[in-house]
Coordinates of C-alpha atoms and ligand atoms in Angstrom, one line a residue:
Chain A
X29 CA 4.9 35.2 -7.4
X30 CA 4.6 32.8 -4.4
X31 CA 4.0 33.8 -1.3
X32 CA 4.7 32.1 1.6
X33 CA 4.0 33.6 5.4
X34 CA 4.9 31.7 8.8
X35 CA 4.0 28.4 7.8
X36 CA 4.3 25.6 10.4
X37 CA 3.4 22.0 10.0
X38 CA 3.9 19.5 12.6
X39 CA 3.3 15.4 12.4
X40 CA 2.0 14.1 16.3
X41 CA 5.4 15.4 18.0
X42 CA 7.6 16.0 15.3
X43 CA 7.1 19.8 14.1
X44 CA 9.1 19.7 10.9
X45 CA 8.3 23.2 9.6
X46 CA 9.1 26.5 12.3
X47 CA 7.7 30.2 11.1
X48 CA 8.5 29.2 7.6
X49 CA 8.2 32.3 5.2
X50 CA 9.9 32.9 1.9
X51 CA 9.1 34.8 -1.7
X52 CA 9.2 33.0 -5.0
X53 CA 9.6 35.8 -7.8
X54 CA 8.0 34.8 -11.5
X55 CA 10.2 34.4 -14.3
X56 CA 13.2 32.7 -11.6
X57 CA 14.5 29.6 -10.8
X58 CA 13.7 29.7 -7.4
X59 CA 15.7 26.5 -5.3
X60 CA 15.2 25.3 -2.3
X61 CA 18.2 23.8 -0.6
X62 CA 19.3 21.8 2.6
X63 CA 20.2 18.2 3.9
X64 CA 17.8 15.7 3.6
X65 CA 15.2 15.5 6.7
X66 CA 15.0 19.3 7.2
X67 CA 11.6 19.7 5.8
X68 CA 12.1 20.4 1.9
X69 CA 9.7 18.0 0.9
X70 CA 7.0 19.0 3.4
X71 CA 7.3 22.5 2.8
X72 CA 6.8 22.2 -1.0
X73 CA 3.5 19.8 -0.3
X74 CA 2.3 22.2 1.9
X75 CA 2.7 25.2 -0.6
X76 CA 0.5 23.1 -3.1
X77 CA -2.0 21.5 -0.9
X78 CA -0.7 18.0 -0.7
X79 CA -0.5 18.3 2.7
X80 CA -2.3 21.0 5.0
X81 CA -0.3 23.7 6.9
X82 CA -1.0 23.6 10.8
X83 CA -1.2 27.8 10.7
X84 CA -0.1 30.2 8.2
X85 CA -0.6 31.2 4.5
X86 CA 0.6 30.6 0.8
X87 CA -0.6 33.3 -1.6
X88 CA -0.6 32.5 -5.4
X89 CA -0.4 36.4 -7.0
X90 CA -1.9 37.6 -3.6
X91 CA -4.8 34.6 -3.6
X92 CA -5.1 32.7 -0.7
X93 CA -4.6 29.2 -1.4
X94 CA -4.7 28.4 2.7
X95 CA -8.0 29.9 2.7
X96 CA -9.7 28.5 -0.2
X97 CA -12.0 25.0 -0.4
X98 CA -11.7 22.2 -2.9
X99 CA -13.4 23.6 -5.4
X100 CA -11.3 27.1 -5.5
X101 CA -8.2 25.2 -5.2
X102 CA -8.7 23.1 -8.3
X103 CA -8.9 26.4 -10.6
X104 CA -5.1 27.5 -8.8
X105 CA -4.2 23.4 -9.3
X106 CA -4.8 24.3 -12.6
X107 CA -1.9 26.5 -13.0
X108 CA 0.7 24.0 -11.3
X109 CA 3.2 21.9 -12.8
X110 CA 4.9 19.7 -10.8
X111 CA 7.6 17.3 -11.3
X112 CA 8.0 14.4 -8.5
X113 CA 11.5 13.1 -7.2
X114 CA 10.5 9.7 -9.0
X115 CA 8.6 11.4 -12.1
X116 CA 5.4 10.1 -11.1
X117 CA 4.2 9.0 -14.6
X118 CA 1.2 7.0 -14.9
X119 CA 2.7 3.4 -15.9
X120 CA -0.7 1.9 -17.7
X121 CA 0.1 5.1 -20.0
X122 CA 2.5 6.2 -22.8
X123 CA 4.1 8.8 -22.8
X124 CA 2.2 10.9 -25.1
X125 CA -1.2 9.9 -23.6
X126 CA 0.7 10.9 -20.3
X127 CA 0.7 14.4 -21.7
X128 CA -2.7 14.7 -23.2
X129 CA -4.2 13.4 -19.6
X130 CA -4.4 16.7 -18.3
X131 CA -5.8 17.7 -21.3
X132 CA -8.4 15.4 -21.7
X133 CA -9.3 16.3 -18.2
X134 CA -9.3 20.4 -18.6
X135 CA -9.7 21.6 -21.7
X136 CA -12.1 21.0 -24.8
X137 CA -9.4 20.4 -26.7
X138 CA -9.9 18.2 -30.1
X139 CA -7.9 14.7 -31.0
X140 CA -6.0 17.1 -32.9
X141 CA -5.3 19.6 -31.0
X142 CA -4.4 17.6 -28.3
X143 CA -1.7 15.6 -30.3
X144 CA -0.3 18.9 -31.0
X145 CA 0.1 20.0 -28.3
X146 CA 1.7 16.6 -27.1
X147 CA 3.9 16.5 -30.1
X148 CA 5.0 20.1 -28.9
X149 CA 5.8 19.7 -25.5
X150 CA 7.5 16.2 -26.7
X151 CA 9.8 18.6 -29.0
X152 CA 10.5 21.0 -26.3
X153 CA 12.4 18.5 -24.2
X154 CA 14.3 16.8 -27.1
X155 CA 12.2 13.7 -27.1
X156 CA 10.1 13.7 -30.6
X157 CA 9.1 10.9 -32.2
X158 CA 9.1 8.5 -28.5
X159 CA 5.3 9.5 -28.3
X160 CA 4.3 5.0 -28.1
X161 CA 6.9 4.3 -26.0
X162 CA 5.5 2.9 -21.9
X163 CA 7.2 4.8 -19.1
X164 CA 8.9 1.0 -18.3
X165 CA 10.3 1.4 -21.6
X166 CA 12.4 4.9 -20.9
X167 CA 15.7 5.3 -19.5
X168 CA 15.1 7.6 -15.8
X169 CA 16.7 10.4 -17.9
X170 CA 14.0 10.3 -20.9
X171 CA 10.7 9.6 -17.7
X172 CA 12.0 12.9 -16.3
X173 CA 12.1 14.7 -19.1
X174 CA 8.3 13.2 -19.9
X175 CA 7.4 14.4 -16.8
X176 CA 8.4 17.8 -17.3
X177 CA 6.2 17.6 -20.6
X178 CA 3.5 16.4 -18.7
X179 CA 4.0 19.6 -16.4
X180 CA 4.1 22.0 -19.2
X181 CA 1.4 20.7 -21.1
X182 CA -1.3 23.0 -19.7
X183 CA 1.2 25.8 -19.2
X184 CA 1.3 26.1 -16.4
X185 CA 2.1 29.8 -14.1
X186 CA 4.2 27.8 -11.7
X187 CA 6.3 24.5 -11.3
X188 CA 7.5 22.7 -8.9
X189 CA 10.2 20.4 -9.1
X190 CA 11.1 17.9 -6.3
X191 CA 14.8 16.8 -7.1
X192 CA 15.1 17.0 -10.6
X193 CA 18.0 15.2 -10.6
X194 CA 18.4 13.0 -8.1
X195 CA 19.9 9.6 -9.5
X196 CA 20.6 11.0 -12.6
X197 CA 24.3 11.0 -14.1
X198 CA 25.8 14.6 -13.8
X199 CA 25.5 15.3 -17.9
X200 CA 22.4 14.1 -17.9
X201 CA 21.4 16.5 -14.8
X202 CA 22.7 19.1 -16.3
X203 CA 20.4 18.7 -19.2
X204 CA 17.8 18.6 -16.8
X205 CA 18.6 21.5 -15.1
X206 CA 18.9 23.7 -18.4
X207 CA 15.7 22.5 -19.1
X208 CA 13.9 23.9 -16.1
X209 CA 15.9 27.2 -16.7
X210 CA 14.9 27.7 -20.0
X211 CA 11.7 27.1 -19.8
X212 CA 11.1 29.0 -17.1
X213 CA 12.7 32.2 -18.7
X214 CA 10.6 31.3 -21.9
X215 CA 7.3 31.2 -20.3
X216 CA 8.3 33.7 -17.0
X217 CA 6.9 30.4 -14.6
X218 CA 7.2 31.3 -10.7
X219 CA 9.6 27.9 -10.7
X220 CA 10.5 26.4 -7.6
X221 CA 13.1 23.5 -7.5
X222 CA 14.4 21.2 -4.6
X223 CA 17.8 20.1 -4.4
X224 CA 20.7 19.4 -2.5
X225 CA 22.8 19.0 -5.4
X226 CA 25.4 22.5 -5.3
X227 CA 26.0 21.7 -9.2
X228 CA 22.3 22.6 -10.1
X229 CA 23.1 25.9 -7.5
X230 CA 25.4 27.3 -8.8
X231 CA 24.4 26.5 -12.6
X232 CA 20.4 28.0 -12.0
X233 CA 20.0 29.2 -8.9
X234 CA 18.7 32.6 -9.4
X235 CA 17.7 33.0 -5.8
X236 CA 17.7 30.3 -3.2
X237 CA 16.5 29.4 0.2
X238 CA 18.6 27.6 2.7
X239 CA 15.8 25.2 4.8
X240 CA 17.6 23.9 8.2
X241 CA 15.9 22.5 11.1
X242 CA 12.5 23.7 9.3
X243 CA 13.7 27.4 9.2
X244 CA 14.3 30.0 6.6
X245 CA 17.8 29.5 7.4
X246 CA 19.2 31.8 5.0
X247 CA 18.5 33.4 1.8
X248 CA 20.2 34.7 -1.3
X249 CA 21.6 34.9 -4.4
X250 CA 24.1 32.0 -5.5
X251 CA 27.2 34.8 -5.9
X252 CA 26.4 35.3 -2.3
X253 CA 26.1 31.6 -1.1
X254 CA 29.4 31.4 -2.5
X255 CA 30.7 34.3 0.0
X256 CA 28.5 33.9 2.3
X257 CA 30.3 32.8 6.3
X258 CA 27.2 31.4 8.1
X259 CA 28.3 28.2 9.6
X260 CA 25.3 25.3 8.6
X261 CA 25.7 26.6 4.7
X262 CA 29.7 26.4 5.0
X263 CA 29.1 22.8 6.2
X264 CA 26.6 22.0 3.5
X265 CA 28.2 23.2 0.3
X266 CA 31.8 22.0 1.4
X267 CA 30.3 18.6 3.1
X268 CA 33.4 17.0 1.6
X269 CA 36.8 17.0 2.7
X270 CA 37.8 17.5 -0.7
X271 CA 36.3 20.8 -1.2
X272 CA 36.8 22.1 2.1
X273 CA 40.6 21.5 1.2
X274 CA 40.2 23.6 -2.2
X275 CA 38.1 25.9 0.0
X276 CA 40.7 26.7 2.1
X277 CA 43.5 26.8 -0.9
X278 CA 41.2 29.3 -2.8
X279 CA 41.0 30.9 0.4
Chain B
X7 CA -10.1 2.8 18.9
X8 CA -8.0 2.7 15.8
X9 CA -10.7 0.5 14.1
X10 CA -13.8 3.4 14.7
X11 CA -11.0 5.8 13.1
X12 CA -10.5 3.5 9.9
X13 CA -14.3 2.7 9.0
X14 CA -15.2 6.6 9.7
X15 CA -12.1 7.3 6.9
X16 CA -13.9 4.3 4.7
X17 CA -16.5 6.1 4.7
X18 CA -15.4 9.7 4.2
X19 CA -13.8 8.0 1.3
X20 CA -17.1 6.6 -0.2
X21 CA -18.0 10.1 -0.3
X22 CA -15.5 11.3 -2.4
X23 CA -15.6 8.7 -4.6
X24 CA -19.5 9.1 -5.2
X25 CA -18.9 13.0 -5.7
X26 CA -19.7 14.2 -9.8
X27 CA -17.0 12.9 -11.8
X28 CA -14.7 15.8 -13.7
X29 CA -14.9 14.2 -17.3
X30 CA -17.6 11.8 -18.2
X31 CA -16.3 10.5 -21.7
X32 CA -13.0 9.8 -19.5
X33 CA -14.6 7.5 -17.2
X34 CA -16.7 5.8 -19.4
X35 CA -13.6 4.3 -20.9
X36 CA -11.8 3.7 -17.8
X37 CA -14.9 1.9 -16.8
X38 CA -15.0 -0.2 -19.9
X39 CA -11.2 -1.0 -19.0
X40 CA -12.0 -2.1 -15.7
X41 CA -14.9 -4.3 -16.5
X42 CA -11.9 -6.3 -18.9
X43 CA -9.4 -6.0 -15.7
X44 CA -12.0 -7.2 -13.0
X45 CA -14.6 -8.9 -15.0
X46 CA -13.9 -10.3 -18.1
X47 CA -9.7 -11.5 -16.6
X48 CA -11.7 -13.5 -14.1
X49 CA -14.2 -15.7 -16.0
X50 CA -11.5 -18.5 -16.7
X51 CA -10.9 -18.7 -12.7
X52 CA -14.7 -18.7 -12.1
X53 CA -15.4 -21.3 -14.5
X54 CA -13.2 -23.9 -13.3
X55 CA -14.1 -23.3 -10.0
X56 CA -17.7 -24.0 -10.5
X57 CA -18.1 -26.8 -12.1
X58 CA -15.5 -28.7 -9.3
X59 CA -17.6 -26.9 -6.6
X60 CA -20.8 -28.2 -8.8
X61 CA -19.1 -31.5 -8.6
X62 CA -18.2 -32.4 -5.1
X63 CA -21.1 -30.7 -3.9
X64 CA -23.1 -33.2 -5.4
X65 CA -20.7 -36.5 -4.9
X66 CA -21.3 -35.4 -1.2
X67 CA -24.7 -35.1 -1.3
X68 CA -24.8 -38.3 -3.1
X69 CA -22.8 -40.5 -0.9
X70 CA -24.2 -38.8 2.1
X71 CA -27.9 -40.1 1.5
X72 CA -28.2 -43.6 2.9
X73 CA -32.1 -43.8 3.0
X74 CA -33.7 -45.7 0.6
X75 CA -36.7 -43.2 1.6
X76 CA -34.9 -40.4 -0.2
X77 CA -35.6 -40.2 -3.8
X78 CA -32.8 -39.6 -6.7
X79 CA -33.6 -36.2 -7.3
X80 CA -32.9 -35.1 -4.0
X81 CA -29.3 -35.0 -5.1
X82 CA -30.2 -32.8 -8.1
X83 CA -32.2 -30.2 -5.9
X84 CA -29.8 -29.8 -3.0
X85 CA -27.1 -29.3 -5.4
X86 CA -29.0 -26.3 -7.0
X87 CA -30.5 -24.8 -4.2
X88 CA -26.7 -24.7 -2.1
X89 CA -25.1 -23.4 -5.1
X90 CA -27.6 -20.9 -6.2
X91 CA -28.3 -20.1 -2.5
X92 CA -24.5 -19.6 -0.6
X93 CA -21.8 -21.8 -3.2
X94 CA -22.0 -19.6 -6.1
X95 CA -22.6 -16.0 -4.3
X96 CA -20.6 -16.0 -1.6
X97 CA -17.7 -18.5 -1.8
X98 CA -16.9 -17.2 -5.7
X99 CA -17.1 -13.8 -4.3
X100 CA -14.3 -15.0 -1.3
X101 CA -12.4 -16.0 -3.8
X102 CA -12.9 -13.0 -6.3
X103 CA -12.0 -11.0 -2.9
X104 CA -8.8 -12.5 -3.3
X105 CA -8.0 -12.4 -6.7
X106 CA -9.9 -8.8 -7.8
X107 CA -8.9 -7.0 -4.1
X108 CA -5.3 -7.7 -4.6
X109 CA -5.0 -6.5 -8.2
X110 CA -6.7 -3.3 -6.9
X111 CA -5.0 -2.8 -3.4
X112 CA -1.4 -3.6 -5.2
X113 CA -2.4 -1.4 -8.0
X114 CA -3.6 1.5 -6.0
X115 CA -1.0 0.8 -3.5
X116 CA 1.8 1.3 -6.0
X117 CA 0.5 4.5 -7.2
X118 CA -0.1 6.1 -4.1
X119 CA 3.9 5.2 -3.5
X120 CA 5.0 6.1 -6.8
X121 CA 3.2 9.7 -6.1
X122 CA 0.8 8.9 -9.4
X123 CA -1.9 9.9 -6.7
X124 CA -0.2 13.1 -5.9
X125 CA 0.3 13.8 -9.5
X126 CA -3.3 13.4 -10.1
X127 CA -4.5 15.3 -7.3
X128 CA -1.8 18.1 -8.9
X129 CA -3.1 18.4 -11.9
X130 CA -7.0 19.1 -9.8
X131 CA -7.8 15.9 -10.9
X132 CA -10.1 13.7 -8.1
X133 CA -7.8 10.9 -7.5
X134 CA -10.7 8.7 -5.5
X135 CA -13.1 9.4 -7.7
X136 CA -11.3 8.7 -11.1
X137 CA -9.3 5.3 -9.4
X138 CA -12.0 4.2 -7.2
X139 CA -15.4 4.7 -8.9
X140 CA -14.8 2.5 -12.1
X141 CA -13.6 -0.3 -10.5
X142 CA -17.0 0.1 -8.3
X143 CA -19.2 0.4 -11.3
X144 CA -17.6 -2.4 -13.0
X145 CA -17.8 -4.8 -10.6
X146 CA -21.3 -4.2 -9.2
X147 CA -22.6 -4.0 -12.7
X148 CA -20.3 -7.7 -14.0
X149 CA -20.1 -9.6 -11.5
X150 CA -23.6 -10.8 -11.3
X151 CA -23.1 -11.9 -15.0
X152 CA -19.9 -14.0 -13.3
X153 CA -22.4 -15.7 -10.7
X154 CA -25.0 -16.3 -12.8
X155 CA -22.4 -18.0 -15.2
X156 CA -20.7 -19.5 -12.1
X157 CA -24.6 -21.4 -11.1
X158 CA -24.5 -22.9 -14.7
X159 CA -21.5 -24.4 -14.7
X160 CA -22.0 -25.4 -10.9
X161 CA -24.5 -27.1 -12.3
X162 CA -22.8 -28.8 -15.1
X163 CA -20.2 -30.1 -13.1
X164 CA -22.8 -31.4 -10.5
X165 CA -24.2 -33.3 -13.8
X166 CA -21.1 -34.5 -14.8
X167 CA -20.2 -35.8 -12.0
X168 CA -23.3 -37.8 -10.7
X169 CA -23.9 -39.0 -14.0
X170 CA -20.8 -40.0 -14.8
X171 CA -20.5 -42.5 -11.5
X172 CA -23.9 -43.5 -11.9
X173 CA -25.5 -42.1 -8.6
X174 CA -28.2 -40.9 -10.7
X175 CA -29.5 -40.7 -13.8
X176 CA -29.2 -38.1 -16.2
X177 CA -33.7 -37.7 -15.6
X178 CA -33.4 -37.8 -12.1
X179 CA -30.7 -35.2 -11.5
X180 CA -32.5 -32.9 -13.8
X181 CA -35.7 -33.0 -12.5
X182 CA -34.1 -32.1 -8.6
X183 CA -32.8 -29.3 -10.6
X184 CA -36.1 -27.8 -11.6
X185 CA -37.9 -29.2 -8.6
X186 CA -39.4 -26.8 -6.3
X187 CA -37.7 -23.7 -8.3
X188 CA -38.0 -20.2 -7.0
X189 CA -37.1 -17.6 -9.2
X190 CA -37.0 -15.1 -5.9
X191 CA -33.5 -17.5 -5.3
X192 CA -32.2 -16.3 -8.2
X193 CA -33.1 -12.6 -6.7
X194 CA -32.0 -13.0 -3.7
X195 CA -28.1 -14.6 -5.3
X196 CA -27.5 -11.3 -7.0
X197 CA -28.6 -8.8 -4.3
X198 CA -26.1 -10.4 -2.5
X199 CA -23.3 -10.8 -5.7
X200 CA -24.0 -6.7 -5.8
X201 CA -23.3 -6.6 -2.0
X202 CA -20.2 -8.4 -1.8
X203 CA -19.1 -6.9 -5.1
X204 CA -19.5 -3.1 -4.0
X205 CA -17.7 -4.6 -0.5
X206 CA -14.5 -6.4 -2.4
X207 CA -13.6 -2.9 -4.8
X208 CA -14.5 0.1 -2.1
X209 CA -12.1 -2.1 0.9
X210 CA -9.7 -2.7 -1.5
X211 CA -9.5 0.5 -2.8
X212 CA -9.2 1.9 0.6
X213 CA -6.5 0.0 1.6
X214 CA -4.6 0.9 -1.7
X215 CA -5.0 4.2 -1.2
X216 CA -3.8 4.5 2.1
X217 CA -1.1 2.9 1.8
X218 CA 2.1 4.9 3.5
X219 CA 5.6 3.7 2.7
X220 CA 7.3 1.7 -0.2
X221 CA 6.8 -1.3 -2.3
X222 CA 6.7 -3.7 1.3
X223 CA 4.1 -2.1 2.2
X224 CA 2.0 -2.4 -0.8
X225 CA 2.3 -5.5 -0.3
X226 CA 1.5 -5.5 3.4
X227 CA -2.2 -3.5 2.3
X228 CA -2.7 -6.0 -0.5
X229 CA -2.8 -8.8 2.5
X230 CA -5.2 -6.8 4.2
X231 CA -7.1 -5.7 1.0
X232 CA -8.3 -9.4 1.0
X233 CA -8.8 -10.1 4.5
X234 CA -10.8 -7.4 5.4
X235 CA -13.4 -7.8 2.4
X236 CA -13.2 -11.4 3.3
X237 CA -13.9 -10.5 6.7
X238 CA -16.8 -7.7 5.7
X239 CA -17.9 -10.4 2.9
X240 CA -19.1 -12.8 6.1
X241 CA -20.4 -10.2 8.1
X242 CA -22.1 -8.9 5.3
X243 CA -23.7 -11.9 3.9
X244 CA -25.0 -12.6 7.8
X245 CA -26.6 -10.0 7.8
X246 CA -28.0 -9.7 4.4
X247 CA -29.7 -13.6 5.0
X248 CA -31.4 -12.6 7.8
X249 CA -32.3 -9.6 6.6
X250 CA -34.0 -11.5 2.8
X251 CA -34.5 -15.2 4.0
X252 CA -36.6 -14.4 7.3
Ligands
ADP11 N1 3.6 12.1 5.7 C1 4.5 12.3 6.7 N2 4.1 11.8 7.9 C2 4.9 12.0 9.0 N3 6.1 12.5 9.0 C3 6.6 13.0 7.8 C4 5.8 12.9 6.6 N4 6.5 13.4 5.6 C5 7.6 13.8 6.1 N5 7.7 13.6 7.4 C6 8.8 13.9 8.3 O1 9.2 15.3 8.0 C7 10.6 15.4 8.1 C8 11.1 16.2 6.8 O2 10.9 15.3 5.7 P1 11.2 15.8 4.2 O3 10.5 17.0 4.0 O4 10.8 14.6 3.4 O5 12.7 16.0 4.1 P2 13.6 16.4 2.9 O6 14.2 17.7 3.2 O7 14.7 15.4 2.8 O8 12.7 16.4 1.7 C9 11.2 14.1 8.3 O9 11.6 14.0 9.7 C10 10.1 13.1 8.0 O10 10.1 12.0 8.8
MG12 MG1 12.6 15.1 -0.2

C-alpha cells in the first residue's frame, strides 16, 4: 500500500499540487485520472522521488520515503517498476539486454539465470523469441510492452505506469491495459496507472482518483464515476458532444 | 548570477559522478565502449588534421624566414616545439571539443528527454555516475595516446611538406627536430591533453544532462556543450602555462 499525505509541490509561482492525499491499496489497479496540466505527472514523480515534494509525506507499507536519504531510497527504488509515457528504453540496447540491466545492476544473478529470467518476462507479455531486436526496430506497441518487461524483471511491489496507452491504437491499448491488470492480480503489485483515457477506466479501474487543479478532486470506484453528479468529472468523461448526447438519452 | 548557480551545479555534479560506482564489471565495459566511441572513432579526424597542421606550420615558418643568418633547421625546430608545445594539445583538443562534446551533450541530451535518465534513476541506478564517469575515464586515459599520435604525424606532414618544395632538406629538417629536445615538453603536452580532456567530457556531460525540453533543445545544449569547453579549454590552458612554463 501507498500512502500518500498532503503533498504539495510548487515550481517558482506555479504550485501545481494543493494538500494532495490519496491511498493506493496492493493487489489494485489503482488510476489516476484528469485533463492534462492538472498535476498527474508531478504527483506520480513526486510519489517516487523524481522530483522532491515541497511538504508532506509518501509512505511505502508505512516507510517513509519523504524522510529517507539516497542510500535508503535506493533499497524502496528497488521495489518500483515504472513504465514512462514514451517507454523510456535504453536505445544503444536490445530488448532483452533492456531487461537483464536491472539485473546486472542488482542481483548476483548468473548469464543464465539472467536470460531466464529475460526469456520469462519476454513470454509474459507475448513477445518471445524478439529478444535481438533494437528498441528502433519495435512497433510503439511491442517498446511498451518491453518496457513493462523491463519493469517486471526484478518484481517489483509496486508499478507505476505514466500513460500506458497514449498513442496507441484502441486494440492495441486494450492489450496493454489487460496486461497491467493481470499482472497486477498475479503478483498483488500496489499498481498505479495515469490516464485520461475513460476506455482503460472503465475496463481496470478498480479504484481511481480524480486530480483537478492539483486536488484530490474526487475518489471512487468506476461503478460510481459512472453515477457519480460532481460537475468537473461530468465534464471530463462526457468531454464530447457525442456522449453527452447518449448521456442524456440513457438518461 | 545565473552563471555562479551553473558552475556550483557543475560541480555538485562532479561529485556524484566521482561517488563508488554500483557494479564494477558493468562499468568496466561501458568504459571499454566509450574509449571505442570517444577515442578510437576519432583517430581518422586527428590524423588528417595533423599532418596539414604539421604542414602549413612549417611552409609558414619556411617562407617567413628571410635571414640568411637563420640556419635550415630552424624550420625543423619551430615546427616541433609549436606543435608539441600549443598545435597538437590544445587546438586537436578544440576540435575534439567539438566533435567528442557534441556526441556526448546530444547523447545525454536525448536521454534525459526520452526519460532514459529517469528510468535509470528508477530502477536505483546512479544515472551521473554510470553516463558520466566512463566517458571521463576514457578520455583522460586515450586521449593522450591521440596527442601523442597527433605530434608524429604533425611532424610527418611538416616533413613532407618542406621537403617536398625543397625549403630544406630532408638532414636539415630532422636535425631542428631533435635540436634542443626536452623531454619535460613532452610532460608538460599531456598534463595539459589530461586537462582539457577531463574539461571537454564533464561540460559536456553537464550540459546533456541538464537539458530540459525536447529534441530542439538537445540540440540547443549540444551548441553549448562545445562552446563552453571551448571556452573553459582557453581559460584552462592559460592558466595551466603559467602555472608549468614559469
Ligand atoms: N519540471 C517542471 N518544471 C516546471 N514546471 C513543471 C515541471 N513539470 C511539470 N510542470 C508544470 O506542472 C503542471 C502539471 O504538469 P503535469 O503533471 O505534467 O500534467 P499532466 O497532468 O498532464 O501530467 C503544468 O503546469 C506544468 O507546466
Ligand atoms: Mg503527464
Amino acid at each position: 500500500m501507498i500512502e500518500v499525505k498532503n503533498i504539495n509541490k510548487s515550481f517558482g509561482k506555479n504550485h501545481v499540487l494543493h494538500d494532495f492525499s490519496a491511498q493506493f491499496e496492493a493487489g489494485q489497479v489503482n488510476l489516476i485520472i484528469g485533463q492534462s496540466g492538472q498535476g498527474k505527472s508531478v504527483l506520480t514523480k513526486c510519489i517516487v522521488g523524481l522530483l522532491e515534494v515541497d511538504n508532506g509525506n509518501v509512505l511505502y507499507d508505512g516507510r517513509d520515503f519523504s524522510q529517507m536519504d539516497r542510500k535508503e531510497r535506493k533499497e524502496i527504488r528497488k521495489e518500483i517498476g515504472m513504465l514512462f509515457q514514451g517507454s523510456a528504453l535504453f536505445d544503444s540496447m536490445t530488448v532483452e539486454e533492456n531487461i537483464m540491466f536491472p539485473l546486472k545492476m542488482f542481483t548476483k544473478m548468473s548469464k543464465a539465470e539472467m536470460q531466464e529470467r529475460a526469456d520469462f518476462c519476454l513470454e509474459r507479455v507475448n513477445l518471445s523469441g524478439r529478444n535481438k531486436l533494437l528498441p528502433a526496430e519495435c512497433s510503439g506497441g511491442m517498446q511498451k510492452r518491453v518496457a513493462i518487461a523491463r519493469a517486471i524483471s526484478m518484481n517489483p511491489k509496486y508499478l507505476f505506469c505514466d500513460e500506458p496507452n497514449s498513442g496507441l491504437d484502441p486494440s492495441t491499448s486494450i492489450l496493454i491495459d489487460n496486461l497491467i491488470k493481470e499482472i497486477t492480480y498475479e503478483y498483488n503489485m500496489t499498481t498505479v496507472v495515469i490516464t485520461h483515457d475513460m476506455n482503460s477506466v472503465i475496463e481496470i479501474g478498480d479504484h481511481i482518483v480524480f486530480i483537478h487543479t492539483g486536488r484530490n478532486w474526487w475518489q471512487g470506484t468506476k461503478e460510481e464515476i459512472i453515477k457519480t453528479d460532481n460537475k468537473e468529472i461530468i465534464d471530463f468523461v462526457y468531454a464530447s458532444k457525442f456522449m453527452k448526447n447518449l448521456k442524456g438519452k440513457l438518461g | 548570477m545565473n552563471y555562479i548557480v551553473s558552475i556550483g551545479k557543475y560541480f555538485g555534479m562532479l561529485r556524484y559522478v566521482f561517488s563508488r560506482p554500483e557494479r564494477f564489471k558493468v562499468y568496466h565495459t561501458r568504459t571499454f565502449s566509450e574509449i571505442e566511441t570517444i577515442g578510437i572513432n576519432s583517430l581518422a579526424i586527428v590524423a588528417i588534421l595533423s599532418v596539414f597542421m604539421g604542414a602549413v606550420i612549417s611552409l609558414q615558418t619556411a617562407s617567413n624566414m628571410d635571414s640568411p643568418l637563420l640556419p635550415k633547421y630552424t624550420i625543423g625546430y619551430i615546427t616541433r616545439s609549436s606543435t608539441i608545445l600549443e598545435f597538437s594539445p590544445t587546438i586537436i583538443s578544440l576540435i575534439l571539443a567539438g566533435k567528442v562534446g557534441s556526441n556526448i551533450a546530444s547523447e545525454v541530451g536525448t536521454m534525459r528527454v526520452t526519460e532514459q535518465i529517469d528510468a535509470l534513476e528508477i530502477m536505483g541506478v546512479n544515472s551521473l555516475s554510470y553516463l558520466v564517469l566512463p566517458k571521463v575515464i576514457a578520455a583522460v586515459f586515450f586521449f593522450p595516446f591521440l596527442i601523442i599520435i597527433s605530434m608524429g604525424l604533425s611532424l610527418v606532414g611538416g616533413y613532407l611538406a618542406v621537403t617536398t618544395t625543397n625549403l630544406a632538406s630532408h638532414e636539415e629538417f630532422v636535425y631542428g627536430i631533435r635540436a634542443f629536445f626536452k623531454m619535460g615538453d613532452i610532460v608538460y603536452a599531456l598534463v595539459k591533453t589530461v586537462c582539457f580532456a577531463f574539461i571537454i567530457t564533464t561540460v559536456s556531460s553537464f550540459f546533456g544532462y541538464y537539458t530540459k525540453g525536447g529534441a530542439l533543445d538537445v540540440g540547443k545544449s549540444s551548441t553549448q556543450a562545445v562552446v563552453w569547453s571551448s571556452i573553459c579549454i582557453l581559460l584552462a590552458n592559460f592558466v595551466l602555462t603559467q602555472l608549468l612554463l614559469l
